[in-house]
């Protein structure tokens, strides 16, 4: 098989890969996008589980780079469901005629750098190879689903699905005995939906999370018109917000206002749509233990109000971490599900799962017989997709070796020893903790500007220095120090108990916030790409 030559190879045709393709074309580059799925959409292609939808306001998640695109697309709901987002990304692919540069069902196995030739050789699992001067990974932070390390996982003879590998055909729960394992953001969305039709639903919960109401509703024509009119302000608000959301942080500390006022703010946030409760709360809620406890107590009261059985309410209330220190699932009648006769909560802290059998899930309390098991057990987050590609840089250095003690990068976008490689939403990049498209656009535009700069200066090779990497890694650690989430086990901190060697916390995110990240990237560019060697 011959090797095809391109100026750039992009891995992944999700939100990041599609936009990167558009921008590389504008630089006159020949580009090949390699996509494992048989369609575009990335996250929104793979995650077809029931109830999957945005937790970002739809109108803040779409691309902002093209005013005509903004003008012509109508989101039907404030928090659009997955099929609509997938339609949107397909629309983008059609509108910009992107498919002709994408190879589908092409899963990348390796990417090796040849320093003499200044070329990457990228090989797919089916044996095709591609050579390019530049390589951009757009492989997602939550794209490597993980099954639980429970004995017998392959033995179950009924239907079973991981939420991130959901079938393309409709799945019916009607009258079935369904078990859902996992109560993260995905589990919560799934449970709400499955409970509507399942004959019986058993939720296997290891740890509860602090959930908050989504308050979704259709977008009326008047609202649509208003959103269009307000786009400039919406963009600016997203630019200012820590996580790229439209919400504005309350400049006050929760501990500095009196109880009545604090309670009123918490209630207003609880009654408001989206992540306002997380991203628009008092500024100290995610850093001050006392403020965090006040918020958590408020939510614990809400759970007790909404769940009829006091024992179940207690089991649904997190006791090992405070509000917002793990990803906040947004919900619609999630807690009320536990008031239904056809739903039972199994608390795995008391009765752990011992095995999956041919017919169900066995806990220390006995066998729960099931027709279907849904695994909402999450991902090998942030570094998982990188670890599954054999990426080698100068002198054959493996990226997995470079990151053996945790990721190290410059700006979360490049790694010393790995020239002409850019990692959109890579570890230590603000995009890992962001209203994704907002940070992805920043990543893509910054990379594209650097490539334009190289073209203008006749440069062929770019790589960051070890000193720049060290300084950035130090900054990443420092920027997270004060945040309470760094003390809690979750995928934010690289903990995954299903994977060997991943029980200890390690920094995989950038916690300094999107605005600070953007200004640091801009400073680097203005300072002649400080920290990079351009040749
Ligand atoms: P998460 O947030 O990683 O949640 C995974 C859930 O699965 C969580 O409740 C886990 O419990 C549970 N889990 C994982 N392994 C097991 C085993 N072995 N036994 C029982 N329960 C288990 O993944 P999501 O898909 O919900 O969300 C990922 C992100 O996608 C989310 O943050 C959004 O940004 C979109 P644990 O809490 O570890 O005890």
Coordinates of C-alpha atoms and ligand atoms in Angstrom, one line a residue:
X1 CA 0.0 0.0 0.0
X2 CA 1.4 3.4 -0.9
X3 CA 1.8 6.3 1.5
X4 CA -0.2 9.4 0.8
X5 CA 1.4 12.8 1.4
X6 CA -0.3 15.8 2.9
X7 CA 0.8 19.1 4.5
X8 CA -1.1 18.2 7.6
X9 CA -2.9 15.2 9.1
X10 CA -5.7 15.8 11.6
X11 CA -6.8 12.9 13.8
X12 CA -10.5 13.1 14.6
X13 CA -13.5 14.7 12.9
X14 CA -15.4 16.0 15.9
X15 CA -15.9 19.7 16.9
X16 CA -12.1 20.3 16.9
X17 CA -11.1 18.3 13.8
X18 CA -13.8 19.9 11.6
X19 CA -12.8 23.4 12.5
X20 CA -9.1 22.7 12.2
X21 CA -9.7 21.3 8.7
X22 CA -11.4 24.6 7.8
X23 CA -8.6 26.7 9.1
X24 CA -5.8 24.6 7.5
X25 CA -7.5 24.8 4.1
X26 CA -7.6 28.5 4.5
X27 CA -3.8 28.4 4.8
X28 CA -3.7 26.6 1.4
X29 CA -2.6 23.3 3.0
X30 CA -3.5 19.8 1.8
X31 CA -5.1 18.1 4.7
X32 CA -6.3 14.5 5.5
X33 CA -8.6 14.0 8.5
X34 CA -8.6 10.5 9.9
X35 CA -11.7 9.6 11.7
X36 CA -12.4 6.3 13.5
X37 CA -16.2 6.6 13.2
X38 CA -18.2 6.3 10.0
X39 CA -19.5 9.9 10.3
X40 CA -18.4 13.3 11.7
X41 CA -19.3 14.5 15.2
X42 CA -16.8 12.9 17.6
X43 CA -18.4 13.0 21.1
X44 CA -21.8 13.6 19.5
X45 CA -21.3 10.7 17.1
X46 CA -20.4 8.1 19.7
X47 CA -22.6 9.2 22.7
X48 CA -26.1 8.2 21.5
X49 CA -27.3 7.0 24.8
X50 CA -30.9 7.9 25.8
X51 CA -31.2 11.4 27.3
X52 CA -27.8 12.6 26.0
X53 CA -27.8 16.3 25.6
X54 CA -25.9 19.6 26.2
X55 CA -25.3 21.0 29.6
X56 CA -24.0 24.1 27.8
X57 CA -26.6 26.5 26.4
X58 CA -26.9 25.4 22.8
X59 CA -26.4 28.9 21.5
X60 CA -23.1 29.1 23.4
X61 CA -21.9 25.7 22.1
X62 CA -22.1 26.1 18.3
X63 CA -19.2 27.5 16.4
X64 CA -18.8 31.3 16.6
X65 CA -16.3 31.7 13.8
X66 CA -18.8 32.2 11.0
X67 CA -21.6 34.8 11.3
X68 CA -23.6 33.2 8.5
X69 CA -23.5 29.8 10.2
X70 CA -24.7 31.4 13.4
X71 CA -27.5 33.1 11.5
X72 CA -28.8 30.1 9.7
X73 CA -28.8 27.4 12.4
X74 CA -31.8 27.2 14.7
X75 CA -31.3 25.3 17.9
X76 CA -34.7 23.9 19.0
X77 CA -34.0 23.9 22.7
X78 CA -31.8 25.8 25.1
X79 CA -30.0 22.5 25.8
X80 CA -30.2 20.5 22.6
X81 CA -30.4 16.7 22.6
X82 CA -27.6 14.7 21.0
X83 CA -29.3 14.0 17.7
X84 CA -29.7 17.7 17.0
X85 CA -26.0 18.4 17.8
X86 CA -25.0 15.6 15.5
X87 CA -27.3 17.1 12.8
X88 CA -25.6 20.4 13.3
X89 CA -22.1 19.0 12.9
X90 CA -23.2 17.2 9.8
X91 CA -24.6 20.5 8.5
X92 CA -21.2 22.1 9.1
X93 CA -19.5 19.3 7.3
X94 CA -21.8 19.8 4.3
X95 CA -21.8 23.5 4.3
X96 CA -18.0 23.7 4.2
X97 CA -17.7 20.7 2.0
X98 CA -15.4 19.0 4.5
X99 CA -16.1 15.3 3.8
X100 CA -13.8 15.2 0.7
X101 CA -10.8 15.6 3.1
X102 CA -12.0 13.1 5.7
X103 CA -11.3 9.3 5.7
X104 CA -13.9 7.6 7.8
X105 CA -13.4 4.3 9.6
X106 CA -9.7 5.1 9.9
X107 CA -8.5 4.5 13.4
X108 CA -5.0 5.8 13.9
X109 CA -2.6 3.2 15.4
X110 CA 0.7 5.1 15.3
X111 CA 2.3 8.4 14.5
X112 CA 6.1 8.5 14.1
X113 CA 8.3 11.5 13.6
X114 CA 11.2 11.5 11.1
X115 CA 13.4 14.4 12.0
X116 CA 15.6 14.2 8.9
X117 CA 12.6 14.4 6.6
X118 CA 10.6 16.7 8.9
X119 CA 7.6 14.5 8.4
X120 CA 5.1 12.5 10.5
X121 CA 4.2 9.0 9.3
X122 CA 0.7 8.2 10.5
X123 CA -0.6 4.6 10.2
X124 CA -4.1 3.3 10.7
X125 CA -5.1 0.0 12.2
X126 CA -6.1 -1.2 8.7
X127 CA -2.6 -0.6 7.4
X128 CA -2.9 2.7 5.5
X129 CA -0.2 5.2 6.0
X130 CA 0.0 9.0 5.5
X131 CA 2.9 11.3 5.6
X132 CA 2.6 15.0 6.6
X133 CA 4.7 17.9 7.9
X134 CA 2.2 18.7 10.6
X135 CA 0.1 16.5 12.8
X136 CA -2.9 17.8 14.8
X137 CA -4.6 15.6 17.4
X138 CA -8.3 16.4 17.8
X139 CA -9.0 13.1 19.6
X140 CA -11.1 14.4 22.5
X141 CA -10.7 14.4 26.3
X142 CA -13.5 11.9 26.9
X143 CA -13.3 9.6 23.9
X144 CA -11.9 6.3 25.4
X145 CA -14.8 4.5 27.1
X146 CA -13.8 2.3 30.0
X147 CA -15.7 -0.8 31.2
X148 CA -15.7 -1.5 34.9
X149 CA -13.0 -3.9 36.2
X150 CA -15.7 -6.2 37.5
X151 CA -15.1 -10.0 37.1
X152 CA -17.5 -11.5 34.5
X153 CA -18.1 -8.4 32.5
X154 CA -18.0 -10.5 29.3
X155 CA -20.3 -13.2 30.6
X156 CA -23.7 -11.4 30.6
X157 CA -26.0 -13.0 28.0
X158 CA -28.6 -10.2 27.9
X159 CA -28.2 -6.9 26.1
X160 CA -25.4 -4.6 27.3
X161 CA -24.2 -1.3 26.2
X162 CA -21.6 1.3 27.2
X163 CA -23.2 4.7 26.9
X164 CA -20.3 5.9 24.7
X165 CA -20.7 3.0 22.3
X166 CA -24.4 3.1 22.0
X167 CA -26.0 1.3 19.0
X168 CA -27.1 3.4 16.1
X169 CA -30.4 1.5 16.1
X170 CA -33.1 2.4 18.6
X171 CA -32.8 0.5 21.9
X172 CA -36.1 -0.3 23.7
X173 CA -36.4 -0.5 27.5
X174 CA -40.1 -1.2 27.4
X175 CA -41.0 -3.7 30.1
X176 CA -37.3 -4.8 30.5
X177 CA -35.3 -5.3 33.7
X178 CA -32.5 -2.7 33.2
X179 CA -29.5 -2.1 35.4
X180 CA -27.4 1.1 35.1
X181 CA -23.9 1.1 36.5
X182 CA -22.5 4.6 37.1
X183 CA -24.0 7.9 38.3
X184 CA -21.8 10.5 36.7
X185 CA -23.2 13.1 34.3
X186 CA -23.9 10.4 31.8
X187 CA -25.5 8.0 34.2
X188 CA -27.8 10.7 35.5
X189 CA -29.0 11.6 32.0
X190 CA -29.5 7.9 31.1
X191 CA -31.3 7.0 34.3
X192 CA -33.9 9.8 33.9
X193 CA -34.7 8.5 30.5
X194 CA -34.6 4.7 31.1
X195 CA -36.9 5.1 34.1
X196 CA -39.7 6.4 31.9
X197 CA -40.2 3.0 30.1
X198 CA -38.2 0.3 31.8
X199 CA -40.2 -2.5 33.5
X200 CA -37.8 -2.2 36.3
X201 CA -34.6 -0.1 36.7
X202 CA -31.8 -0.9 39.2
X203 CA -29.3 1.9 39.6
X204 CA -25.9 0.7 40.9
X205 CA -24.3 3.7 42.5
X206 CA -20.8 3.7 43.9
X207 CA -20.7 7.4 44.7
X208 CA -23.4 10.0 44.4
X209 CA -22.7 13.3 42.7
X210 CA -24.1 16.8 43.5
X211 CA -26.7 17.2 40.7
X212 CA -28.5 20.5 39.8
X213 CA -31.6 21.1 37.7
X214 CA -31.0 21.8 34.0
X215 CA -34.3 23.7 33.4
X216 CA -34.4 23.0 29.7
X217 CA -37.1 24.3 27.4
X218 CA -37.7 25.0 23.7
X219 CA -36.4 28.2 22.3
X220 CA -39.2 30.4 21.2
X221 CA -39.1 32.5 18.0
X222 CA -38.8 35.7 20.1
X223 CA -35.9 34.2 22.1
X224 CA -34.2 33.1 18.9
X225 CA -34.4 36.6 17.5
X226 CA -33.1 38.0 20.8
X227 CA -30.2 35.5 20.9
X228 CA -29.2 36.6 17.4
X229 CA -29.3 40.2 18.4
X230 CA -27.3 39.5 21.5
X231 CA -24.6 37.4 20.0
X232 CA -21.8 40.0 20.5
X233 CA -22.5 40.2 24.2
X234 CA -22.9 36.4 24.5
X235 CA -19.5 35.9 22.9
X236 CA -18.0 38.5 25.2
X237 CA -19.5 36.9 28.3
X238 CA -18.2 33.5 27.3
X239 CA -14.8 35.0 26.8
X240 CA -14.8 36.4 30.3
X241 CA -16.1 33.3 32.1
X242 CA -13.7 30.8 33.7
X243 CA -15.1 27.8 31.8
X244 CA -16.2 29.6 28.6
X245 CA -19.9 29.6 29.7
X246 CA -22.3 32.5 29.4
X247 CA -22.7 32.7 33.2
X248 CA -21.2 35.5 35.2
X249 CA -19.5 34.7 38.5
X250 CA -20.9 36.5 41.6
X251 CA -18.0 38.8 42.7
X252 CA -18.9 38.3 46.3
X253 CA -17.9 35.6 48.7
X254 CA -20.6 33.3 50.1
X255 CA -19.2 33.7 53.6
X256 CA -19.4 37.5 53.4
X257 CA -23.1 37.9 52.7
X258 CA -25.8 37.3 55.3
X259 CA -27.7 34.1 55.5
X260 CA -30.9 35.4 53.9
X261 CA -29.1 36.9 50.9
X262 CA -26.9 33.8 50.5
X263 CA -30.0 31.5 50.5
X264 CA -31.7 33.7 48.0
X265 CA -28.7 33.5 45.6
X266 CA -28.5 29.8 46.0
X267 CA -32.2 29.5 45.3
X268 CA -32.0 31.7 42.3
X269 CA -29.2 29.7 40.9
X270 CA -31.0 26.5 41.6
X271 CA -34.0 27.8 39.7
X272 CA -31.9 29.0 36.7
X273 CA -31.0 27.0 33.7
X274 CA -27.6 25.4 33.0
X275 CA -24.3 25.7 34.8
X276 CA -25.0 29.1 36.5
X277 CA -25.0 27.2 39.8
X278 CA -21.4 26.0 39.1
X279 CA -19.9 28.8 37.0
X280 CA -21.9 31.8 38.2
X281 CA -21.9 31.1 41.9
X282 CA -20.2 33.1 44.6
X283 CA -16.5 33.4 43.7
X284 CA -15.4 31.4 46.8
X285 CA -17.6 28.4 46.5
X286 CA -15.0 26.3 44.7
X287 CA -12.1 27.4 46.8
X288 CA -13.3 28.0 50.4
X289 CA -14.3 24.9 52.4
X290 CA -16.9 26.8 54.5
X291 CA -18.6 28.4 51.5
X292 CA -18.5 25.1 49.7
X293 CA -20.1 23.4 52.7
X294 CA -22.9 26.0 52.7
X295 CA -23.7 25.3 49.1
X296 CA -23.5 21.6 49.6
X297 CA -25.9 21.8 52.6
X298 CA -28.3 23.8 50.5
X299 CA -28.3 21.0 47.9
X300 CA -28.6 18.2 50.5
X301 CA -31.8 19.9 51.7
X302 CA -33.1 19.9 48.1
X303 CA -32.4 16.2 47.8
X304 CA -34.3 15.5 51.0
X305 CA -37.2 17.6 49.7
X306 CA -37.4 15.8 46.4
X307 CA -36.8 12.2 47.4
X308 CA -39.6 10.7 49.5
X309 CA -37.7 7.9 51.2
X310 CA -35.2 9.4 53.7
X311 CA -32.8 6.5 53.5
X312 CA -32.6 6.8 49.7
X313 CA -32.2 10.6 50.0
X314 CA -29.3 10.1 52.3
X315 CA -27.7 7.6 49.9
X316 CA -28.1 10.1 47.0
X317 CA -26.3 12.8 49.0
X318 CA -22.5 13.0 48.5
X319 CA -20.6 12.8 51.8
X320 CA -17.1 12.4 50.4
X321 CA -16.8 15.6 48.4
X322 CA -18.3 19.1 48.2
X323 CA -20.5 20.6 45.5
X324 CA -18.7 21.4 42.3
X325 CA -15.5 19.5 43.1
X326 CA -16.5 16.8 40.6
X327 CA -18.4 17.4 37.4
X328 CA -21.9 18.6 38.3
X329 CA -24.5 16.5 36.5
X330 CA -27.4 18.6 35.3
X331 CA -30.8 16.8 35.7
X332 CA -34.5 16.9 34.9
X333 CA -36.5 15.1 37.5
X334 CA -33.5 12.8 38.4
X335 CA -34.2 12.7 42.1
X336 CA -38.0 12.1 41.5
X337 CA -37.1 8.9 39.6
X338 CA -36.3 7.4 43.0
X339 CA -39.9 7.9 44.0
X340 CA -41.1 5.6 41.3
X341 CA -42.1 2.0 42.1
X342 CA -40.1 0.6 39.2
X343 CA -36.8 2.1 40.4
X344 CA -34.4 0.8 43.0
X345 CA -31.1 2.3 44.2
X346 CA -28.4 -0.2 45.1
X347 CA -25.7 1.5 47.2
X348 CA -22.4 -0.2 46.3
X349 CA -20.6 1.3 49.3
X350 CA -22.7 -1.1 51.4
X351 CA -23.1 -4.0 49.0
X352 CA -20.3 -3.9 46.3
X353 CA -20.7 -5.7 43.0
X354 CA -18.8 -9.0 43.2
X355 CA -19.4 -10.2 39.6
X356 CA -21.4 -10.0 36.5
X357 CA -23.0 -13.3 35.7
X358 CA -24.8 -14.7 32.6
X359 CA -28.1 -13.3 34.0
X360 CA -27.3 -10.2 36.0
X361 CA -25.2 -8.3 38.5
X362 CA -24.2 -10.0 41.8
X363 CA -23.6 -7.8 44.8
X364 CA -22.7 -9.0 48.3
X365 CA -26.5 -8.8 48.9
X366 CA -27.3 -11.3 46.1
X367 CA -28.0 -11.6 42.4
X368 CA -30.0 -8.9 40.6
X369 CA -31.4 -10.6 37.5
X370 CA -31.5 -8.3 34.4
X371 CA -32.4 -8.2 30.8
X372 CA -30.0 -5.3 30.0
X373 CA -27.0 -3.7 31.6
X374 CA -26.0 -0.1 30.8
X375 CA -22.4 0.8 31.6
X376 CA -22.3 4.5 32.3
X377 CA -18.8 4.0 33.7
X378 CA -16.9 6.8 32.0
X379 CA -13.7 7.2 30.2
X380 CA -9.9 7.0 30.4
X381 CA -10.0 10.8 30.5
X382 CA -7.8 13.3 28.8
X383 CA -4.7 11.2 28.2
X384 CA -6.6 8.0 27.3
X385 CA -6.9 8.6 23.6
X386 CA -3.2 9.6 23.4
X387 CA -2.1 6.5 25.2
X388 CA -3.8 4.3 22.7
X389 CA -1.8 5.7 19.8
X390 CA 1.9 4.8 19.5
X391 CA 3.2 8.4 19.2
X392 CA 6.9 8.7 18.8
X393 CA 9.0 11.9 18.5
X394 CA 12.6 12.7 18.0
X395 CA 14.9 9.7 18.4
X396 CA 11.8 7.5 18.7
X397 CA 10.9 8.8 22.1
X398 CA 7.4 7.5 23.0
X399 CA 4.9 10.0 24.3
X400 CA 3.7 7.5 26.9
X401 CA 7.3 7.5 28.3
X402 CA 7.4 11.3 28.2
X403 CA 4.2 11.3 30.2
X404 CA 5.1 8.3 32.4
X405 CA 4.9 10.5 35.6
X406 CA 1.9 12.4 34.4
X407 CA 1.5 14.7 31.4
X408 CA 4.0 17.5 30.7
X409 CA 3.3 20.0 27.9
X410 CA 3.8 23.5 26.7
X411 CA 0.4 25.3 26.8
X412 CA -1.2 22.0 26.5
X413 CA -0.5 22.3 22.8
X414 CA 2.9 20.8 22.1
X415 CA 5.6 18.7 23.8
X416 CA 9.4 19.1 23.6
X417 CA 10.8 16.3 21.4
X418 CA 7.6 16.1 19.4
X419 CA 8.0 18.7 16.6
X420 CA 5.1 19.9 14.4
X421 CA 2.6 18.2 16.7
X422 CA -0.3 20.1 18.1
X423 CA -2.7 18.7 20.7
X424 CA -6.2 20.3 20.7
X425 CA -7.9 19.7 24.0
X426 CA -4.7 18.0 25.1
X427 CA -3.7 17.6 28.8
X428 CA -2.9 20.9 30.6
X429 CA -4.9 22.8 28.0
X430 CA -7.8 25.0 29.2
X431 CA -10.1 23.2 26.7
X432 CA -10.1 20.2 29.0
X433 CA -12.3 22.1 31.4
X434 CA -14.4 24.3 29.2
X435 CA -17.6 24.9 27.2
X436 CA -15.8 22.8 24.6
X437 CA -16.3 24.7 21.4
X438 CA -15.3 28.0 23.0
X439 CA -11.9 26.7 23.9
X440 CA -11.6 24.5 20.8
X441 CA -12.0 27.6 18.6
X442 CA -9.2 29.3 20.6
X443 CA -6.9 26.3 20.3
X444 CA -7.5 25.9 16.5
X445 CA -7.1 29.6 15.8
X446 CA -3.9 29.9 17.9
X447 CA -2.4 26.8 16.1
X448 CA -3.5 28.2 12.7
X449 CA -1.9 31.6 13.4
X450 CA 1.3 29.9 14.4
X451 CA 1.3 27.9 11.1
X452 CA 0.6 31.1 9.1
X453 CA 3.5 32.8 10.9
X454 CA 5.7 29.9 9.9
X455 CA 4.6 30.1 6.3
X456 CA 5.3 33.8 6.2
X457 CA 8.8 33.3 7.6
X458 CA 9.6 30.2 5.5
X459 CA 9.9 28.0 8.6
X460 CA 9.3 24.3 8.5
X461 CA 9.8 22.9 12.0
X462 CA 8.4 24.1 15.4
X463 CA 8.9 22.5 18.8
X464 CA 8.7 23.8 22.4
X465 CA 11.7 23.8 24.7
X466 CA 12.1 21.7 27.8
X467 CA 12.4 25.0 29.8
X468 CA 9.0 26.2 28.4
X469 CA 7.5 22.8 29.2
X470 CA 8.8 23.0 32.8
X471 CA 7.5 26.5 33.3
X472 CA 4.1 25.6 31.9
X473 CA 3.8 22.4 34.0
X474 CA 4.7 24.4 37.1
X475 CA 2.1 27.0 36.3
X476 CA -0.5 24.3 35.7
X477 CA 0.1 22.8 39.2
X478 CA 0.1 26.2 40.8
X479 CA -3.1 27.4 39.1
X480 CA -4.9 24.4 40.6
X481 CA -3.5 24.5 44.1
X482 CA -6.3 26.6 45.7
X483 CA -9.2 24.8 44.0
X484 CA -11.0 22.3 46.2
X485 CA -11.5 19.8 43.3
X486 CA -7.7 19.0 43.3
X487 CA -8.3 17.3 46.7
X488 CA -11.0 15.0 45.4
X489 CA -10.8 11.8 43.3
X490 CA -12.4 12.1 39.9
X491 CA -11.5 12.2 36.2
X492 CA -10.6 15.9 36.7
X493 CA -7.6 14.6 38.7
X494 CA -6.8 11.7 36.4
X495 CA -8.1 9.1 38.8
X496 CA -9.7 6.0 37.3
X497 CA -10.1 3.0 39.6
X498 CA -10.8 0.7 36.7
X499 CA -7.3 1.2 35.3
X500 CA -4.1 -0.1 36.8
X501 CA -1.8 2.5 38.2
X502 CA -4.4 5.2 38.1
X503 CA -5.6 5.4 41.7
X504 CA -3.4 8.4 42.6
X505 CA -4.3 11.9 41.7
X506 CA -2.3 13.6 38.9
X507 CA -2.9 16.9 37.1
X508 CA -4.5 16.4 33.7
X509 CA -6.5 19.6 33.4
X510 CA -5.6 23.3 33.3
X511 CA -7.4 24.9 36.2
X512 CA -6.4 28.5 35.6
X513 CA -9.5 29.2 33.6
X514 CA -10.1 29.9 29.9
X515 CA -9.5 33.7 30.1
X516 CA -6.1 33.3 31.7
X517 CA -5.2 30.5 29.4
X518 CA -6.1 32.6 26.3
X519 CA -4.1 35.6 27.5
X520 CA -1.0 33.4 28.2
X521 CA -1.3 31.9 24.7
X522 CA -1.6 35.4 23.2
X523 CA 1.4 36.6 25.1
X524 CA 3.5 33.8 23.8
X525 CA 2.4 34.6 20.2
X526 CA 3.1 38.3 20.6
X527 CA 6.5 37.5 22.1
X528 CA 7.6 35.8 18.9
X529 CA 6.3 32.4 20.0
X530 CA 8.4 32.5 23.2
X531 CA 9.2 29.0 24.3
X532 CA 9.2 27.5 20.8
X533 CA 12.1 26.9 18.5
X534 CA 11.1 27.7 14.9
X535 CA 13.4 26.6 12.1
Ligands
LIG1 P1 -17.8 9.7 35.1 O1 -18.1 11.1 35.5 O2 -16.4 9.2 35.1 O3 -18.7 8.7 35.9 C1 -18.5 7.3 35.9 C2 -19.5 6.7 36.8 O4 -19.3 5.3 36.8 C3 -19.2 7.1 38.3 O5 -20.4 7.2 38.9 C4 -18.4 6.0 38.8 O6 -18.4 5.8 40.2 C5 -19.0 4.8 38.1 N1 -18.1 3.6 38.0 C6 -17.0 3.6 37.3 N2 -16.5 2.4 37.5 C7 -17.3 1.7 38.3 C8 -17.2 0.4 38.8 N3 -16.2 -0.5 38.5 N4 -18.2 0.0 39.6 C9 -19.2 0.8 39.9 N5 -19.3 2.0 39.4 C10 -18.4 2.5 38.6 O7 -18.2 9.5 33.6 P2 -19.5 10.1 32.8 O8 -19.6 9.4 31.5 O9 -20.7 10.1 33.7 O10 -19.1 11.6 32.6 C11 -17.9 11.9 31.9 C12 -17.9 13.3 31.4 O11 -18.6 13.2 30.1 C13 -18.7 14.2 32.2 O12 -17.9 14.8 33.2 C14 -19.2 15.2 31.1 O13 -18.2 16.2 31.0 C15 -19.3 14.4 29.9 P3 -17.4 6.6 41.2 O14 -17.9 8.0 41.2 O15 -16.0 6.5 40.5 O16 -17.4 5.9 42.4

